[in-house]
mmCIF file of C-alpha atoms in Angstrom:
data_model
loop_
_atom_site.group_PDB
_atom_site.id
_atom_site.type_symbol
_atom_site.label_atom_id
_atom_site.label_comp_id
_atom_site.label_asym_id
_atom_site.label_seq_id
_atom_site.Cartn_x
_atom_site.Cartn_y
_atom_site.Cartn_z
ATOM 1 C CA MET J 26 126.067 78.932 54.330
ATOM 2 C CA ILE J 27 122.378 78.115 53.931
ATOM 3 C CA PRO J 28 120.675 80.672 51.679
ATOM 4 C CA LEU J 29 117.673 82.373 53.229
ATOM 5 C CA GLU J 30 114.465 82.512 51.248
ATOM 6 C CA LEU J 31 111.363 84.470 52.085
ATOM 7 C CA PRO J 32 108.088 82.490 52.227
ATOM 8 C CA ARG J 33 105.991 82.602 49.117
ATOM 9 C CA SER J 34 102.882 84.734 48.963
ATOM 10 C CA SER J 35 99.586 82.984 49.730
ATOM 11 C CA GLY J 36 98.022 84.759 46.800
ATOM 12 C CA MET J 37 95.294 86.263 48.979
ATOM 13 C CA LYS J 38 94.375 89.804 48.035
ATOM 14 C CA PRO J 39 94.572 92.424 50.815
ATOM 15 C CA ILE J 40 90.841 93.093 50.576
ATOM 16 C CA HIS J 41 90.073 89.401 51.218
ATOM 17 C CA PHE J 42 92.297 89.380 54.320
ATOM 18 C CA THR J 43 90.519 92.508 55.593
ATOM 19 C CA ILE J 44 87.110 90.903 55.095
ATOM 20 C CA LEU J 45 88.207 87.713 56.846
ATOM 21 C CA THR J 46 89.638 89.630 59.827
ATOM 22 C CA GLY J 47 86.453 91.700 60.083
ATOM 23 C CA ALA J 48 84.248 88.591 60.005
ATOM 24 C CA ILE J 49 86.257 86.948 62.793
ATOM 25 C CA ALA J 50 86.032 90.116 64.874
ATOM 26 C CA LEU J 51 82.264 90.320 64.340
ATOM 27 C CA LEU J 52 81.733 86.688 65.354
ATOM 28 C CA THR J 53 83.829 87.287 68.467
ATOM 29 C CA VAL J 54 81.700 90.278 69.466
ATOM 30 C CA LEU J 55 78.479 88.312 68.859
ATOM 31 C CA TYR J 56 79.719 85.377 70.929
ATOM 32 C CA ILE J 57 80.694 87.633 73.828
ATOM 33 C CA GLY J 58 77.316 89.339 73.585
ATOM 34 C CA VAL J 59 75.483 85.998 73.807
ATOM 35 C CA LEU J 60 77.515 85.003 76.887
ATOM 36 C CA ALA J 61 76.831 88.368 78.510
ATOM 37 C CA ALA J 62 73.105 87.997 77.831
ATOM 38 C CA ARG J 63 73.093 84.537 79.388
ATOM 39 C CA TRP J 64 74.972 85.688 82.482
ATOM 40 C CA SER J 65 72.752 88.734 82.954
ATOM 41 C CA GLY J 66 69.548 86.714 82.450
ATOM 42 C CA ALA J 67 68.475 88.861 79.482
ATOM 43 C CA TRP J 68 68.466 85.770 77.251
ATOM 44 C CA ARG J 69 67.543 82.535 78.924
ATOM 45 C CA GLY J 70 65.576 79.476 77.906
ATOM 46 C CA ASP J 71 64.917 80.372 74.276
ATOM 47 C CA MET J 72 68.574 79.671 73.557
ATOM 48 C CA TYR J 73 68.222 76.033 74.606
ATOM 49 C CA TRP J 74 64.597 75.025 74.912
ATOM 50 C CA THR J 75 61.740 74.739 72.466
ATOM 51 C CA PRO J 76 58.058 73.953 73.156
ATOM 52 C CA ASP J 77 57.940 72.042 69.836
ATOM 53 C CA LEU J 78 56.240 68.652 70.301
ATOM 54 C CA THR J 79 57.250 67.333 66.903
ATOM 55 C CA GLY J 80 58.711 63.820 67.147
ATOM 56 C CA LEU J 81 62.269 63.445 65.871
ATOM 57 C CA HIS J 82 63.767 60.090 64.895
ATOM 58 C CA MET J 83 66.920 59.184 66.817
ATOM 59 C CA GLN J 84 69.192 56.175 66.867
ATOM 60 C CA VAL J 85 71.473 55.557 69.826
ATOM 61 C CA GLY J 86 73.583 52.469 69.234
ATOM 62 C CA ASN J 87 71.179 50.016 67.646
ATOM 63 C CA VAL J 88 68.085 51.408 69.362
ATOM 64 C CA GLU J 89 65.683 53.682 67.450
ATOM 65 C CA LEU J 90 63.823 56.325 69.436
ATOM 66 C CA LEU J 91 61.116 58.877 68.614
ATOM 67 C CA VAL J 92 61.751 61.947 70.777
ATOM 68 C CA GLU J 93 59.650 65.079 71.145
ATOM 69 C CA GLY J 94 61.635 68.216 70.386
ATOM 70 C CA ASN J 95 60.788 69.869 73.704
ATOM 71 C CA LEU J 96 62.627 67.112 75.581
ATOM 72 C CA MET J 97 65.926 67.724 73.799
ATOM 73 C CA ARG J 98 68.456 69.650 75.837
ATOM 74 C CA THR J 99 70.704 71.078 73.116
ATOM 75 C CA PRO J 100 69.715 73.040 70.006
ATOM 76 C CA ALA J 101 72.521 71.391 68.039
ATOM 77 C CA GLN J 102 70.887 67.967 68.390
ATOM 78 C CA ARG J 103 67.469 69.335 67.443
ATOM 79 C CA LEU J 104 68.905 70.999 64.339
ATOM 80 C CA THR J 105 70.871 67.929 63.287
ATOM 81 C CA GLN J 106 67.881 65.650 63.582
ATOM 82 C CA THR J 107 65.547 68.089 61.840
ATOM 83 C CA LEU J 108 67.906 68.293 58.858
ATOM 84 C CA THR J 109 68.186 64.495 58.628
ATOM 85 C CA GLN J 110 64.503 63.760 59.298
ATOM 86 C CA ALA J 111 63.882 62.819 55.669
ATOM 87 C CA THR J 112 66.381 59.968 55.916
ATOM 88 C CA GLY J 113 65.139 58.698 59.256
ATOM 89 C CA GLY J 114 67.623 60.542 61.447
ATOM 90 C CA SER J 115 71.240 59.694 62.203
ATOM 91 C CA ARG J 116 73.034 57.528 64.725
ATOM 92 C CA MET J 117 74.164 59.401 67.830
ATOM 93 C CA ASP J 118 76.769 58.621 70.490
ATOM 94 C CA LYS J 119 74.757 60.400 73.175
ATOM 95 C CA LEU J 120 71.276 61.851 73.341
ATOM 96 C CA GLU J 121 70.788 64.670 75.846
ATOM 97 C CA LEU J 122 67.305 65.252 77.281
ATOM 98 C CA SER J 123 65.671 67.212 80.088
ATOM 99 C CA THR J 124 62.307 66.745 81.704
ATOM 100 C CA LEU J 125 60.380 67.989 84.731
ATOM 101 C CA TRP J 126 59.545 65.878 87.756
ATOM 102 C CA PRO J 127 56.975 64.503 88.388
ATOM 103 C CA SER J 128 55.096 65.163 85.128
ATOM 104 C CA MET J 129 58.062 63.977 82.976
ATOM 105 C CA THR J 130 57.143 66.586 80.375
ATOM 106 C CA GLY J 131 59.392 68.699 78.179
ATOM 107 C CA ALA J 132 59.853 72.450 77.893
ATOM 108 C CA ALA J 133 56.855 74.752 77.837
ATOM 109 C CA PRO J 134 56.645 78.560 78.119
ATOM 110 C CA ALA J 135 55.075 78.339 81.574
ATOM 111 C CA ASP J 136 57.968 76.188 82.826
ATOM 112 C CA ARG J 137 60.839 78.342 81.563
ATOM 113 C CA ARG J 138 62.160 79.157 85.042
ATOM 114 C CA GLN J 139 62.245 75.491 85.964
ATOM 115 C CA PHE J 140 64.204 74.592 82.847
ATOM 116 C CA ASP J 141 66.670 77.411 83.497
ATOM 117 C CA GLY J 142 66.963 76.605 87.192
ATOM 118 C CA PHE J 143 68.957 73.360 87.384
ATOM 119 C CA ARG J 144 71.203 73.461 90.473
ATOM 120 C CA LYS J 145 69.020 76.282 91.764
ATOM 121 C CA GLY J 146 66.244 74.352 93.475
ATOM 122 C CA SER J 147 64.313 73.096 90.421
ATOM 123 C CA ASN J 148 62.588 69.781 89.694
ATOM 124 C CA LEU J 149 64.532 69.395 86.460
ATOM 125 C CA ILE J 150 65.996 65.998 85.528
ATOM 126 C CA GLU J 151 68.831 65.875 82.969
ATOM 127 C CA ILE J 152 68.967 62.579 81.093
ATOM 128 C CA ASP J 153 71.816 61.246 78.943
ATOM 129 C CA ILE J 154 71.170 58.144 76.775
ATOM 130 C CA LEU J 155 74.151 56.176 75.472
ATOM 131 C CA ALA J 156 74.687 52.806 73.817
ATOM 132 C CA GLU J 157 75.367 49.888 76.151
ATOM 133 C CA THR J 158 79.038 48.846 76.066
ATOM 134 C CA GLY J 159 79.123 46.235 78.833
ATOM 135 C CA GLN J 160 81.068 48.360 81.319
ATOM 136 C CA GLU J 161 80.751 47.902 85.060
ATOM 137 C CA THR J 162 77.818 49.590 86.735
ATOM 138 C CA MET J 163 78.081 51.872 89.750
ATOM 139 C CA ARG J 164 76.560 49.084 91.846
ATOM 140 C CA ASP J 165 79.336 46.721 90.689
ATOM 141 C CA GLN J 166 81.820 49.207 92.132
ATOM 142 C CA LEU J 167 80.150 49.542 95.543
ATOM 143 C CA GLU J 168 82.166 46.925 97.401
ATOM 144 C CA PRO J 169 85.531 46.922 95.579
ATOM 145 C CA VAL J 170 85.759 50.702 95.073
ATOM 146 C CA TYR J 171 83.405 52.917 97.036
ATOM 147 C CA ARG J 172 83.623 51.122 100.369
ATOM 148 C CA ARG J 173 87.414 51.218 100.190
ATOM 149 C CA LEU J 174 87.413 54.930 99.429
ATOM 150 C CA ALA J 175 84.808 55.783 102.071
ATOM 151 C CA ARG J 176 85.737 58.027 104.985
ATOM 152 C CA GLY J 177 84.204 56.058 107.834
ATOM 153 C CA GLN J 178 81.196 53.788 108.106
ATOM 154 C CA GLU J 179 77.921 54.082 106.239
ATOM 155 C CA THR J 180 75.271 56.358 107.695
ATOM 156 C CA LYS J 181 71.509 56.728 107.285
ATOM 157 C CA GLY J 182 70.269 58.582 104.231
ATOM 158 C CA PRO J 183 66.856 59.669 102.909
ATOM 159 C CA ALA J 184 64.006 57.212 102.295
ATOM 160 C CA GLY J 185 65.809 54.144 103.615
ATOM 161 C CA LEU J 186 69.044 54.667 101.692
ATOM 162 C CA LYS J 187 72.525 54.330 103.183
ATOM 163 C CA VAL J 188 75.295 56.877 102.659
ATOM 164 C CA LEU J 189 79.035 56.489 102.108
ATOM 165 C CA THR J 190 81.100 59.693 102.227
ATOM 166 C CA LEU J 191 84.067 59.657 99.853
ATOM 167 C CA SER J 192 85.405 63.190 100.339
ATOM 168 C CA SER J 193 87.535 64.415 103.215
ATOM 169 C CA PRO J 194 86.098 66.900 105.779
ATOM 170 C CA VAL J 195 88.229 69.718 104.309
ATOM 171 C CA ALA J 196 87.408 69.056 100.650
ATOM 172 C CA LEU J 197 85.838 71.835 98.570
ATOM 173 C CA MET J 198 83.109 69.429 97.431
ATOM 174 C CA LEU J 199 81.158 66.876 99.438
ATOM 175 C CA ASP J 200 81.170 63.565 97.535
ATOM 176 C CA GLN J 201 78.748 60.853 98.682
ATOM 177 C CA VAL J 202 77.303 57.576 97.432
ATOM 178 C CA MET J 203 73.671 56.743 98.258
ATOM 179 C CA PHE J 204 72.553 53.138 97.959
ATOM 180 C CA GLU J 205 69.794 50.753 99.017
ATOM 181 C CA PRO J 206 71.203 48.021 101.289
ATOM 182 C CA GLY J 207 70.757 44.369 100.353
ATOM 183 C CA GLU J 208 72.001 42.185 97.535
ATOM 184 C CA ALA J 209 68.620 42.129 95.815
ATOM 185 C CA SER J 210 68.738 45.877 95.093
ATOM 186 C CA ASP J 211 70.795 47.619 92.444
ATOM 187 C CA TYR J 212 69.957 51.190 93.452
ATOM 188 C CA ILE J 213 72.938 53.505 93.803
ATOM 189 C CA ALA J 214 73.471 57.185 93.079
ATOM 190 C CA ARG J 215 76.460 59.490 93.508
ATOM 191 C CA CYS J 216 75.802 62.962 94.919
ATOM 192 C CA ARG J 217 78.245 65.883 94.808
ATOM 193 C CA THR J 218 77.802 69.122 96.714
ATOM 194 C CA PRO J 219 80.139 72.031 95.808
ATOM 195 C CA LYS J 220 80.470 74.592 98.576
ATOM 196 C CA GLY J 221 77.636 77.077 98.484
ATOM 197 C CA GLN J 222 75.661 75.146 95.854
ATOM 198 C CA PRO J 223 72.851 72.554 95.913
ATOM 199 C CA ALA J 224 73.793 68.877 95.767
ATOM 200 C CA VAL J 225 73.323 67.139 92.412
ATOM 201 C CA CYS J 226 73.004 63.346 92.200
ATOM 202 C CA GLU J 227 73.662 61.048 89.273
ATOM 203 C CA ARG J 228 72.030 57.677 88.759
ATOM 204 C CA GLU J 229 72.805 55.097 86.043
ATOM 205 C CA LEU J 230 70.371 52.543 84.595
ATOM 206 C CA ARG J 231 70.685 49.831 81.948
ATOM 207 C CA THR J 232 67.718 48.979 79.724
ATOM 208 C CA ASP J 233 67.280 47.319 76.283
ATOM 209 C CA GLY J 234 70.785 47.990 74.979
ATOM 210 C CA LEU J 235 70.993 51.496 76.417
ATOM 211 C CA VAL J 236 72.770 53.174 79.317
ATOM 212 C CA VAL J 237 70.581 55.848 80.886
ATOM 213 C CA ARG J 238 72.295 58.375 83.172
ATOM 214 C CA TYR J 239 70.164 60.979 84.836
ATOM 215 C CA ARG J 240 71.003 63.888 87.155
ATOM 216 C CA PHE J 241 68.722 65.579 89.655
ATOM 217 C CA GLU J 242 68.953 67.734 92.759
ATOM 218 C CA ARG J 243 69.344 65.799 96.009
ATOM 219 C CA GLY J 244 65.947 66.858 97.326
ATOM 220 C CA LEU J 245 64.334 64.403 94.879
ATOM 221 C CA LEU J 246 66.084 61.419 96.492
ATOM 222 C CA ALA J 247 63.036 61.023 98.739
ATOM 223 C CA ASN J 248 61.317 59.700 95.573
ATOM 224 C CA TRP J 249 64.218 57.538 94.327
ATOM 225 C CA GLY J 250 62.077 54.501 93.533
ATOM 226 C CA ARG J 251 59.487 56.484 91.557
ATOM 227 C CA LEU J 252 62.295 58.402 89.832
ATOM 228 C CA ASP J 253 63.725 55.189 88.440
ATOM 229 C CA ARG J 254 60.349 53.909 87.284
ATOM 230 C CA LYS J 255 59.318 57.165 85.610
ATOM 231 C CA VAL J 256 62.662 57.633 83.823
ATOM 232 C CA LEU J 257 62.522 54.077 82.505
ATOM 233 C CA ALA J 258 58.902 54.498 81.422
ATOM 234 C CA LEU J 259 59.839 57.677 79.526
ATOM 235 C CA ILE J 260 62.602 55.881 77.618
ATOM 236 C CA LYS J 261 60.395 52.853 76.851
ATOM 237 C CA ASP J 262 57.670 55.145 75.491
ATOM 238 C CA MET J 263 60.211 56.646 73.080
ATOM 239 C CA ALA J 264 61.203 53.189 71.833
ATOM 240 C CA ALA J 265 57.624 51.929 71.445
#
């Protein structure tokens, strides 16, 4: 018969356990309060955006960038880079930015509603910058993947683009690929429209060792050529 043995005491005093439990409960209440404030609209852009124009040193892959604080989309990245500013910043897997079309400027008090209104009819562009890894582009996948998945033939889209619909008529989300016809062009964007919500498109660019993915509401597709040029110019200015 195997003898049973009670587990040994952790050595923690009861008062310490009480304090730990109370701290966890307090953090839980604070977290729920923050979420409730966000959902109710009582606490909005200040949680994410800052009007600070101070340049922060970033490194994505092997590319060094100088980014204004008001362009950075997450407070965690701003805090991390501020703390490491003295050592020139730290290498990041992904840099998350947001800017307004067509000015390509960062957050400002007068633009708070725009920065809080993505997917709600705003001119906000969300930009993710990653290191280039040599993967296939969306354009590379047009013929072997998207055309095979398409439901029917291509149709006319905005500003001279063509449209391939990937989703079925009964799907909960409309999934479409917009592209410029012709072998000389590499323009392609994927747009998804959940029921009852605005369509959001994603475009991917490659430049100087970086992958730049940016998202925008479908209404901006009428300016797709200018969008590409302005996003690239913004990234190049950071690397200058």
